[in-house]
Tab-separated table of C-alpha atoms in Angstrom:
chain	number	residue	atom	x	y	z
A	1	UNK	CA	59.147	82.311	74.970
A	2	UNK	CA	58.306	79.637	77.740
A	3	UNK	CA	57.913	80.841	80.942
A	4	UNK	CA	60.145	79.481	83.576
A	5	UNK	CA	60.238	79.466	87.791
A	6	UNK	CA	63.159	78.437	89.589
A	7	UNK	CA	62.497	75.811	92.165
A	8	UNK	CA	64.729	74.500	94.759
A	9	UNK	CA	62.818	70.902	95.246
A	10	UNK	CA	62.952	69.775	99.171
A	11	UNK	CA	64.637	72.500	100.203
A	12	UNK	CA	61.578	74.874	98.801
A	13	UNK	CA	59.027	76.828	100.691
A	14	UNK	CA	56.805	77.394	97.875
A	15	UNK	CA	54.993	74.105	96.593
A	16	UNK	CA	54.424	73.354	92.826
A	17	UNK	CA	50.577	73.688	93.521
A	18	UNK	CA	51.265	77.238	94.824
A	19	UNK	CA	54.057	77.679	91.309
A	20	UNK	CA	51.250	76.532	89.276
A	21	UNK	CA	48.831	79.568	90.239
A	22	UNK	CA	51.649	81.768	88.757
A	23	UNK	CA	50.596	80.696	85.204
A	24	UNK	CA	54.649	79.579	84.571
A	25	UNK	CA	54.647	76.343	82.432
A	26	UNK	CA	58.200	75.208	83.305
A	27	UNK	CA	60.136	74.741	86.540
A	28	UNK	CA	64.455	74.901	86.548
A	29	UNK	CA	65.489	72.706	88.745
A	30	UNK	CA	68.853	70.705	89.845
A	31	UNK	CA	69.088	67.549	92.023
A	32	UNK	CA	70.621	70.112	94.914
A	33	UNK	CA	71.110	67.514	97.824
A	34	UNK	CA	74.010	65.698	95.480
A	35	UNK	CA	77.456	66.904	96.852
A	36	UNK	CA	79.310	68.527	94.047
A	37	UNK	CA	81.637	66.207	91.576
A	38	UNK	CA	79.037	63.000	92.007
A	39	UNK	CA	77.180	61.237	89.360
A	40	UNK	CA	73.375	62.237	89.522
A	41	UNK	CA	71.612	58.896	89.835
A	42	UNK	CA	68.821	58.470	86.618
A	43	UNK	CA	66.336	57.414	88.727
A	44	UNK	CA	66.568	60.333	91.062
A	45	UNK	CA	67.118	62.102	87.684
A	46	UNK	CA	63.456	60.899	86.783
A	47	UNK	CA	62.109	61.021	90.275
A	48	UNK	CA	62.339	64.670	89.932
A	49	UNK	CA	61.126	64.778	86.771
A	50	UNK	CA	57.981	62.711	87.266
A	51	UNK	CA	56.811	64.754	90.427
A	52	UNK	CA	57.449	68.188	88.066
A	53	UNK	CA	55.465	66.704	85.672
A	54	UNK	CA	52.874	65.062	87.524
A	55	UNK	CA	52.117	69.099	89.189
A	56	UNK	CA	51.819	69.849	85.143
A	57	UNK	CA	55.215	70.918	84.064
A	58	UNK	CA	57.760	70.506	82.016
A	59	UNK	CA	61.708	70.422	83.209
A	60	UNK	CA	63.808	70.727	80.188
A	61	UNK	CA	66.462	73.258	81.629
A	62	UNK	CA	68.539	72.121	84.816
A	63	UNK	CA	70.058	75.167	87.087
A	64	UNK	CA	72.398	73.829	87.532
A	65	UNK	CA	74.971	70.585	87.372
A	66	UNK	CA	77.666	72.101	89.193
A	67	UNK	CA	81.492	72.317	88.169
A	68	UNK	CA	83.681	70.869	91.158
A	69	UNK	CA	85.785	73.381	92.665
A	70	UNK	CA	88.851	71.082	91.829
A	71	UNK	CA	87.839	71.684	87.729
A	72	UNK	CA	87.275	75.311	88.134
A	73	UNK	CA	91.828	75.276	89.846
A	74	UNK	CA	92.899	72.507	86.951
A	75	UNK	CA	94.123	70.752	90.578
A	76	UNK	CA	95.176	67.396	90.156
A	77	UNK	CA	93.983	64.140	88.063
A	78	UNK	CA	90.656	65.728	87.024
A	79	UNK	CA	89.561	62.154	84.818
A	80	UNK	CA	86.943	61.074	87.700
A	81	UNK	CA	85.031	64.383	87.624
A	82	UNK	CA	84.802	65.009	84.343
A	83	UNK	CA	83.357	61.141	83.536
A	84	UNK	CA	81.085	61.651	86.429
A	85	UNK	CA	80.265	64.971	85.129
A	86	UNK	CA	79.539	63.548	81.623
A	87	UNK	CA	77.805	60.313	83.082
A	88	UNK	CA	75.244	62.974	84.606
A	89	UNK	CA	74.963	64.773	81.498
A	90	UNK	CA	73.855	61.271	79.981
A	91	UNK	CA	71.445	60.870	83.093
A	92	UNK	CA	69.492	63.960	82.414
A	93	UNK	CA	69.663	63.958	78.704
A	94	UNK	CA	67.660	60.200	79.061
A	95	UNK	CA	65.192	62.019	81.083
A	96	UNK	CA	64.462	64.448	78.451
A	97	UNK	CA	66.769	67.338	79.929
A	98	UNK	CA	67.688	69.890	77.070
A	99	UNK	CA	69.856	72.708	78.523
A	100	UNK	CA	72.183	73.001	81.270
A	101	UNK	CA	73.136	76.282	82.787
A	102	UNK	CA	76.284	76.464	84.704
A	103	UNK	CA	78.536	79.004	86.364
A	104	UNK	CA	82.524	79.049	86.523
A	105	UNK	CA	82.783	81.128	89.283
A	106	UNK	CA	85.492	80.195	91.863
A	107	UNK	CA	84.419	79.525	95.373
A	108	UNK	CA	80.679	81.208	95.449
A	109	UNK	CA	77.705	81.866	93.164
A	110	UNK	CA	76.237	84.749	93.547
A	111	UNK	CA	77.129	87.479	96.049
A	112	UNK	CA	75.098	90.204	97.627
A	113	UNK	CA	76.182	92.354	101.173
A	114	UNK	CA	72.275	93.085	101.887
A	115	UNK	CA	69.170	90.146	101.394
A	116	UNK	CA	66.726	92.710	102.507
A	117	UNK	CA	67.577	96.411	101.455
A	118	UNK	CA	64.292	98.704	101.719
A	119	UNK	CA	62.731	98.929	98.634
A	120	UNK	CA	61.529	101.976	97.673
A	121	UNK	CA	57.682	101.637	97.984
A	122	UNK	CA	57.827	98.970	100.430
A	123	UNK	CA	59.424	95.461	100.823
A	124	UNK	CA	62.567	94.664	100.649
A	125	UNK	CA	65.555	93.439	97.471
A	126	UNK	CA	69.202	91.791	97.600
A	127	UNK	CA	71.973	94.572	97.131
A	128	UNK	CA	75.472	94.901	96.931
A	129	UNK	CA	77.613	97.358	98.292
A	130	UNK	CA	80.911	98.160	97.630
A	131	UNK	CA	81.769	99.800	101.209
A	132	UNK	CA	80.296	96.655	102.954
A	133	UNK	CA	82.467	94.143	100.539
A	134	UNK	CA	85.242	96.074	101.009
A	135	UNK	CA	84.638	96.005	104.945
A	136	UNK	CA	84.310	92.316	104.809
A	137	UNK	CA	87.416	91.386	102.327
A	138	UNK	CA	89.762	94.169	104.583
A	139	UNK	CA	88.974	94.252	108.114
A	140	UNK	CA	87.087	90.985	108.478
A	141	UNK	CA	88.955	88.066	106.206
A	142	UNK	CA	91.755	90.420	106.377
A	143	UNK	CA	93.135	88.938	102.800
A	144	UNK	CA	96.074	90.094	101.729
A	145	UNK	CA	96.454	93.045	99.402
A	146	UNK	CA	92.548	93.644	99.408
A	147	UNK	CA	93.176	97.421	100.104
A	148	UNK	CA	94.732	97.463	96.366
A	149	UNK	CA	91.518	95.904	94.618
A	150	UNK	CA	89.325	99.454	96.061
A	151	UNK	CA	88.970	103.022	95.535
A	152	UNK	CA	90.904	104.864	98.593
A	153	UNK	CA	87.219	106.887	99.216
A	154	UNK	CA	86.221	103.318	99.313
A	155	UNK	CA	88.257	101.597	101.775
A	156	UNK	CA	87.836	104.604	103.791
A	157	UNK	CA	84.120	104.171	103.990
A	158	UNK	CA	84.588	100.624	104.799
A	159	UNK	CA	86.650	101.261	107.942
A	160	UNK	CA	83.997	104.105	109.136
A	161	UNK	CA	80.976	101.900	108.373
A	162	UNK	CA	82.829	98.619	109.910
A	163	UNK	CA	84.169	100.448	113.104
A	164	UNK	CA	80.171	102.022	113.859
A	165	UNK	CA	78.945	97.642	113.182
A	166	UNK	CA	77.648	95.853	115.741
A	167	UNK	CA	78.381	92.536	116.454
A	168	UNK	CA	74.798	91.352	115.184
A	169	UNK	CA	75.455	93.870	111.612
A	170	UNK	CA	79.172	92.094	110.965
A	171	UNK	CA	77.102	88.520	111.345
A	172	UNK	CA	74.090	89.608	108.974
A	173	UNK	CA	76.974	90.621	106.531
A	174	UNK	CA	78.919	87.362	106.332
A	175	UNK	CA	75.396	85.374	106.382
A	176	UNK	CA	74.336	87.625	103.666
A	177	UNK	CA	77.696	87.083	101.531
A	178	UNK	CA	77.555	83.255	102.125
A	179	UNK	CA	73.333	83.184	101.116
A	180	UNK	CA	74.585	82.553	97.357
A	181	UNK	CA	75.450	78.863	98.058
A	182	UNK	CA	73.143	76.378	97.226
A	183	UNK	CA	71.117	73.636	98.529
A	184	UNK	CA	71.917	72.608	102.231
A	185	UNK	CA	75.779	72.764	101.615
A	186	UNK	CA	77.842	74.473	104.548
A	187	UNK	CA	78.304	77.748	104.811
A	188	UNK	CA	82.009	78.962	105.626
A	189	UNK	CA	82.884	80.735	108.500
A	190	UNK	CA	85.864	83.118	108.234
A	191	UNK	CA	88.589	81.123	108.873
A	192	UNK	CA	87.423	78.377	106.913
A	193	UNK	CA	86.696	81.200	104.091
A	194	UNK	CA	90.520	81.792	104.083
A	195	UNK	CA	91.545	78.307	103.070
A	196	UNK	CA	88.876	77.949	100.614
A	197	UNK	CA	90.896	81.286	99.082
A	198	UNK	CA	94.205	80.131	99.390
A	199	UNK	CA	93.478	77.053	97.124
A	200	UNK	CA	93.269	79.596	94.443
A	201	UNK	CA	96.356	81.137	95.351
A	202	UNK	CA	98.153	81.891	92.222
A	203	UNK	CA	95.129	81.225	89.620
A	204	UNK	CA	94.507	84.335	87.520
A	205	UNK	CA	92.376	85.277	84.687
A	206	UNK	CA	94.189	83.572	81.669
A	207	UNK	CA	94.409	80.108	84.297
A	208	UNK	CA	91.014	80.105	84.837
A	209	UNK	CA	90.194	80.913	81.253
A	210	UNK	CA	92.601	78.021	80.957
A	211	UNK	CA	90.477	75.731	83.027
A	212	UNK	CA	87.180	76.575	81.670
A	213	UNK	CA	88.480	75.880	77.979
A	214	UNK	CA	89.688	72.596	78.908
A	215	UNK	CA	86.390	71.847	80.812
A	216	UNK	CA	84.162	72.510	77.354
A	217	UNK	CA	86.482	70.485	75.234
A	218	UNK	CA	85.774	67.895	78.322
A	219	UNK	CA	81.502	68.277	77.932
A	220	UNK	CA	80.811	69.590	74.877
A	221	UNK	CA	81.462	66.593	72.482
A	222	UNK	CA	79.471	64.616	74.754
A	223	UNK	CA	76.571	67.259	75.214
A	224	UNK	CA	76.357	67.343	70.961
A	225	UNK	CA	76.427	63.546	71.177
A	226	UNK	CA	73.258	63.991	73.901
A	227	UNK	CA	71.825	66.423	72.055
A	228	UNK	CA	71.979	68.581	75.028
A	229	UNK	CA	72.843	72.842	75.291
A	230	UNK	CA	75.263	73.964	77.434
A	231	UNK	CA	74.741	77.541	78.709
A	232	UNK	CA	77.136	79.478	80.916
A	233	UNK	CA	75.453	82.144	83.410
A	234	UNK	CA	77.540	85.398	83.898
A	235	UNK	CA	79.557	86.039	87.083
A	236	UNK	CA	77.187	87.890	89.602
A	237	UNK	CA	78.889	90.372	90.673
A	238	UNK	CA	80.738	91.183	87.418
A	239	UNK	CA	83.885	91.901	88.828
A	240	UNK	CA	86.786	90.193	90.565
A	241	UNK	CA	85.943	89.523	94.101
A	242	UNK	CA	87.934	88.005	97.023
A	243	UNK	CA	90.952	88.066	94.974
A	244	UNK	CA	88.968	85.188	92.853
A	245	UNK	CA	89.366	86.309	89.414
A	246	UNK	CA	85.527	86.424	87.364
A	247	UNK	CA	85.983	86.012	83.657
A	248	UNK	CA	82.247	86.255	82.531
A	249	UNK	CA	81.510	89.639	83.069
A	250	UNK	CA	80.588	91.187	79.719
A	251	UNK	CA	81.133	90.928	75.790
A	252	UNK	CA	84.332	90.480	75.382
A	253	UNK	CA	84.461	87.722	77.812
A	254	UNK	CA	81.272	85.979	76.434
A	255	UNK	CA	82.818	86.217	72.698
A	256	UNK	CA	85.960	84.826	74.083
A	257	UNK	CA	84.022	81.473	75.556
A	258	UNK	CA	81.781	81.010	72.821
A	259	UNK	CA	84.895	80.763	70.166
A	260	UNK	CA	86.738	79.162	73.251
A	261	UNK	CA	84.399	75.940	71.371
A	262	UNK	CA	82.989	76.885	67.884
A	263	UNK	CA	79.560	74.319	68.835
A	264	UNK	CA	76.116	75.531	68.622
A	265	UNK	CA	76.071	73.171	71.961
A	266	UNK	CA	78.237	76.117	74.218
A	267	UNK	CA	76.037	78.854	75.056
A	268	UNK	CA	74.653	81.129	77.274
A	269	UNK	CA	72.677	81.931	80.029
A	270	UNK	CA	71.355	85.257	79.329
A	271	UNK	CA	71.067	86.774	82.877
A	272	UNK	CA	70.262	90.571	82.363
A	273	UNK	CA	71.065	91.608	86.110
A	274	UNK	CA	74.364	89.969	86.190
A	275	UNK	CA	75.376	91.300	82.646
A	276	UNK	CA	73.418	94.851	83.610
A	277	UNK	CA	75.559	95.317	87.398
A	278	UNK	CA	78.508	95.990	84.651
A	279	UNK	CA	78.170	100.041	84.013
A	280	UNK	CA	80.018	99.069	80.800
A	281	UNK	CA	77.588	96.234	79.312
A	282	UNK	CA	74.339	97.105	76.620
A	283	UNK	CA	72.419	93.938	77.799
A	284	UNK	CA	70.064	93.994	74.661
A	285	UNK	CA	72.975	94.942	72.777
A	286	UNK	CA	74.679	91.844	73.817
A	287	UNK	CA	72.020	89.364	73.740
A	288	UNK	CA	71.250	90.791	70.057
A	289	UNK	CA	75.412	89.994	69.351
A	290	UNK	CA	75.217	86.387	70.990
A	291	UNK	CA	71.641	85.483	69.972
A	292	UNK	CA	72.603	82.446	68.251
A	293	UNK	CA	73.739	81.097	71.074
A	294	UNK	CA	71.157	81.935	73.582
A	295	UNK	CA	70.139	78.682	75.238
A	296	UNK	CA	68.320	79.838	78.627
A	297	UNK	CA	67.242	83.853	80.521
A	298	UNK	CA	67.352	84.870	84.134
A	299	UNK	CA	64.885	88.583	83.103
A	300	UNK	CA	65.489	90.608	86.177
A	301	UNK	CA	66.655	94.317	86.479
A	302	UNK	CA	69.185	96.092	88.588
A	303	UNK	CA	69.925	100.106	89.516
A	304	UNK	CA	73.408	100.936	89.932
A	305	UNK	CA	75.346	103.253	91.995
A	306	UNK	CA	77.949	105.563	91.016
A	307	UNK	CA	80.551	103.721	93.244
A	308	UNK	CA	79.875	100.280	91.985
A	309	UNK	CA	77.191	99.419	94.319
A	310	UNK	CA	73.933	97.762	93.121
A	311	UNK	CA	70.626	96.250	94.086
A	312	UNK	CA	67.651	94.487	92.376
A	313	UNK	CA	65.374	97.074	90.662
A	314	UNK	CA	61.917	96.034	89.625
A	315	UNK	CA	62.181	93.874	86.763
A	316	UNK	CA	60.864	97.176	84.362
A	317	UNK	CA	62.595	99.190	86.418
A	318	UNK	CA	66.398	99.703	86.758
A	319	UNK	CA	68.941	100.392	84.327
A	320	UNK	CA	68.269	97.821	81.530
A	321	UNK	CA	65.721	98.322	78.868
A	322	UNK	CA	63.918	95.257	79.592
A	323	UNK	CA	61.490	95.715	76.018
A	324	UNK	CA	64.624	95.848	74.046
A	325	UNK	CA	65.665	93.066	75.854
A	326	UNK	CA	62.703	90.910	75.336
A	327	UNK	CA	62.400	92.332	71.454
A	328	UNK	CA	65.788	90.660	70.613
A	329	UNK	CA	64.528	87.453	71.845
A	330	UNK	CA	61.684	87.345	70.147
A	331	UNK	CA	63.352	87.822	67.649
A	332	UNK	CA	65.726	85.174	67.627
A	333	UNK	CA	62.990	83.168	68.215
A	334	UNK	CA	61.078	83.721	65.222
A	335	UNK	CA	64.501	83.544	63.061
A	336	UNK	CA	64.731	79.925	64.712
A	337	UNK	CA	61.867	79.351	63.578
A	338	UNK	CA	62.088	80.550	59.946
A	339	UNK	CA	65.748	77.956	59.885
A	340	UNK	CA	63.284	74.958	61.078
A	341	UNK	CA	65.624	75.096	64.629
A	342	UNK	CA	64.324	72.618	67.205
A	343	UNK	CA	65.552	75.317	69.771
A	344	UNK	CA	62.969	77.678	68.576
A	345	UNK	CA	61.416	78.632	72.179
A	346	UNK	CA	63.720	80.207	74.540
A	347	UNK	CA	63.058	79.321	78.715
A	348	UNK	CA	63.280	82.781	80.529
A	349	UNK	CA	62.257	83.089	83.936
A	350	UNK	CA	61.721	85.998	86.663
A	351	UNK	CA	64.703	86.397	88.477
A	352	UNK	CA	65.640	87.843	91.898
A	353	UNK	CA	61.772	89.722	93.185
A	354	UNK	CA	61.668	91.691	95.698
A	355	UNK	CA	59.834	90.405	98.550
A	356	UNK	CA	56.592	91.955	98.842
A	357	UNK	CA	53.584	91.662	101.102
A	358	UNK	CA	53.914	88.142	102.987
A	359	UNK	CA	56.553	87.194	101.490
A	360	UNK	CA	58.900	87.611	104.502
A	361	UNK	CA	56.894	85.402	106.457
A	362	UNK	CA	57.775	82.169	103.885
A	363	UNK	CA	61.472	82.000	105.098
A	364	UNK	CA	62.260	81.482	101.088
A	365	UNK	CA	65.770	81.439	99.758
A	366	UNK	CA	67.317	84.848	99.445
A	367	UNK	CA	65.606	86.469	96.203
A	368	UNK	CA	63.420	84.024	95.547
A	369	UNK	CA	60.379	84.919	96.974
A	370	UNK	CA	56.533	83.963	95.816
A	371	UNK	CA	54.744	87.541	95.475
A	372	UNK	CA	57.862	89.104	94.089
A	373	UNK	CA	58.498	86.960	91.676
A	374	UNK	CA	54.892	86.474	90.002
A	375	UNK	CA	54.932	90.470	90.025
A	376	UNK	CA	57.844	89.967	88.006
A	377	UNK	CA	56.585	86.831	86.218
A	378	UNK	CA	53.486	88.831	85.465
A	379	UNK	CA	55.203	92.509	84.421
A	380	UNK	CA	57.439	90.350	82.060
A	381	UNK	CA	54.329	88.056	80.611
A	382	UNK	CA	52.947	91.345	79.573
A	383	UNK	CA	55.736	93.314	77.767
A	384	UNK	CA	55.693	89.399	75.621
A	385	UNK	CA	52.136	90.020	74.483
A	386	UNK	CA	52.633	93.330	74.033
A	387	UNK	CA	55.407	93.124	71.701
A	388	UNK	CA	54.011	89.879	70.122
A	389	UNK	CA	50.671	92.053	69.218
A	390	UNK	CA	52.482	95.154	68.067
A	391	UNK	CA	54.815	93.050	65.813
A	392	UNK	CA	51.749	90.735	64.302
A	393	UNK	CA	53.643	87.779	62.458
A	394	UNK	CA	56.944	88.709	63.088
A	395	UNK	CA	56.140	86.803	66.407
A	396	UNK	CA	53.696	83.887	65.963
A	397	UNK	CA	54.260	81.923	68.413
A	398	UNK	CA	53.968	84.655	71.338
């Protein structure tokens, strides 16, 4: 497995000198200052590139090329974005790019209620709570019919931990539920929030299964042309939020895209705290089902609450078995390796640390912290040698 850091280029606190130190031998990386739906420029395509590799790095997997909102409804003459789309796909695949992990979830990435829940020994981790979401979907964007899509104990802890707020609380929530955007792009305030939502008025699960079938017949041809992987990242949380419908939330869903498009070329980004937020989902379970398909990993942990809530664990902490995890890589790997696959290696990288020691002092983005992450980088490095050494040639390459 290669080990991989997520870097956020201009916009980054921590410098590749500093990434280097961590002993990871690839960054992910995306071109984040291009608004969504344009072409990525090849020479800022291999501007990137040549500084990453310059520090003494590869960048074969980008996080990511996003899909324009517009794709995501099937709104209008879509013909412009998906040839811009492809023309950047063609862009990064000259530069040597290999994978490209995407989301289809409407409106935001990622969404957490806390960036800086106390950790249990000290620091602090991203959580979600179902009481605070609630609070913010009822009584602060006041959409209508939220009450429906919560538990009645639910709502009712909303409206008793939303009438004790303060001011300054209710404004660390929606900052906190807007932190999953990336790059410098605008953050919406909440009446902006509701007209982002009603533009998906009336788009459901089966349209935006729709729209995300028609968008891989769109790329994938040209990614197998390329010779590039495409690898979708599961929704985060892995349930319906805002009223936006999420339709990558667990096995069934995954099976459903990856026959969506019978090529090799439409994968997945194995993210084991997305997948392992769903009480339902065996993470090592499913990546041993989907293996074949396994492009890219986000290794990070979550512990769940009984009510739905969530927040980072450690990444050998929490509720997935992170060794099982890492076994059924390894061993896709090696069975790569036995077919003569070009894909042998799999890019993982530490996902989500807490921040630890000075790490609130760096002013990094939300979960991506420097001390948390090499713990993580460095717990996960470990259970690979292990495993390698206990398994002998099963695993050569570890």
């Amino acid at each position: 497995m290669i080990e991989g850091w997520r870097w956020y280029g201009a916009y980054d606190r921590i410098s590749l000198n500093e990434i280097a130190q961590t002993g990871a031998a690839a960054i992910v990386t995306a071109l984040h200052e291009i608004p969504y739906g344009e072409v990525w420029p090849r020479q800022a395509v291999a501007g990137t590139r040549d500084r990453i590799r310059s520090a003494g790095f590869d960048w074969t997997v980008v996080e990511s090329l996003p899909v324009h909102e517009a794709i995501k409804r099937g709104e209008g003459d879509l013909a412009g974005l998906f040839a811009n789309y492809r023309q950047s796909m063609a862009n990064l695949a000259a530069e040597g790019i290999k994978v490209i992990c995407y989301n289809f979830m409407p409106l935001l990435d990622w969404t957490r209620t806390d960036l800086a829940a106390p950790a249990a020994r000290g620091g602090t981790c991203l959580r979600f709570s179902l009481t605070k979401m609630a609070a913010f979907e009822i009584l602060m964007v006041k959409r209508k019919g939220a009450e429906a899509d919560y538990p009645a104990e639910t709502v009712a802890a909303a409206r008793a931990w939303h009438e004790a707020a303060t001011q300054e609380e209710l404004d660390r929530l929606h900052t906190a539920i807007m932190a999953g955007l990336p790059g410098a792009f605008d953050r919406y305030g909440i009446a902006g929030l509701r007209d982002a939502l009603a533009r998906y008025d009336g788009i459901d699960r089966d349209t935006l299964r729709r729209n995300l079938k028609r968008f891989l017949e769109e790329v994938v041809p040209a990614a197998e042309d390329l010779g590039l992987r495409f690898a979708i990242h599961a929704d985060d949380p892995p349930r319906d939020i805002l009223g936006l419908p999420r339709i990558v939330c667990d096995g069934e869903d995954i099976g459903w895209i990856l026959s969506a498009n019978n090529s090799r070329a439409n994968g997945l980004t194995l993210c084991a705290g997305s997948l392992g937020a769903n009480p339902a989902n065996d993470v090592p379970a499913i990546a041993a089902r989907f293996a074949d398909r396994i492009h890219f990993a986000h290794l990070r942990n979550v512990a769940k609450d009984p009510d739905g809530s969530f927040e980072e664990a450690a990444h050998l902490g929490g509720d997935t078995d992170m060794p099982a995890l890492i076994a059924a890589l390894l061993g896709e790997e090696a069975r790569r390796r036995e077919q003569g696959r070009a894909d042998d290696s799999i890019v993982f990288r530490p996902d989500h640390g807490h921040e630890l020691l000075d790490d609130g002092t760096r002013d990094t983005h939300p979960g991506y912290p420097l001390v948390g992450r090499l713990r993580g980088l460095a717990e996960l490095r470990g259970v690979i040698v292990g495993l390698g050494h206990a398994a002998g040639p099963l695993f050569p390459a570890v």
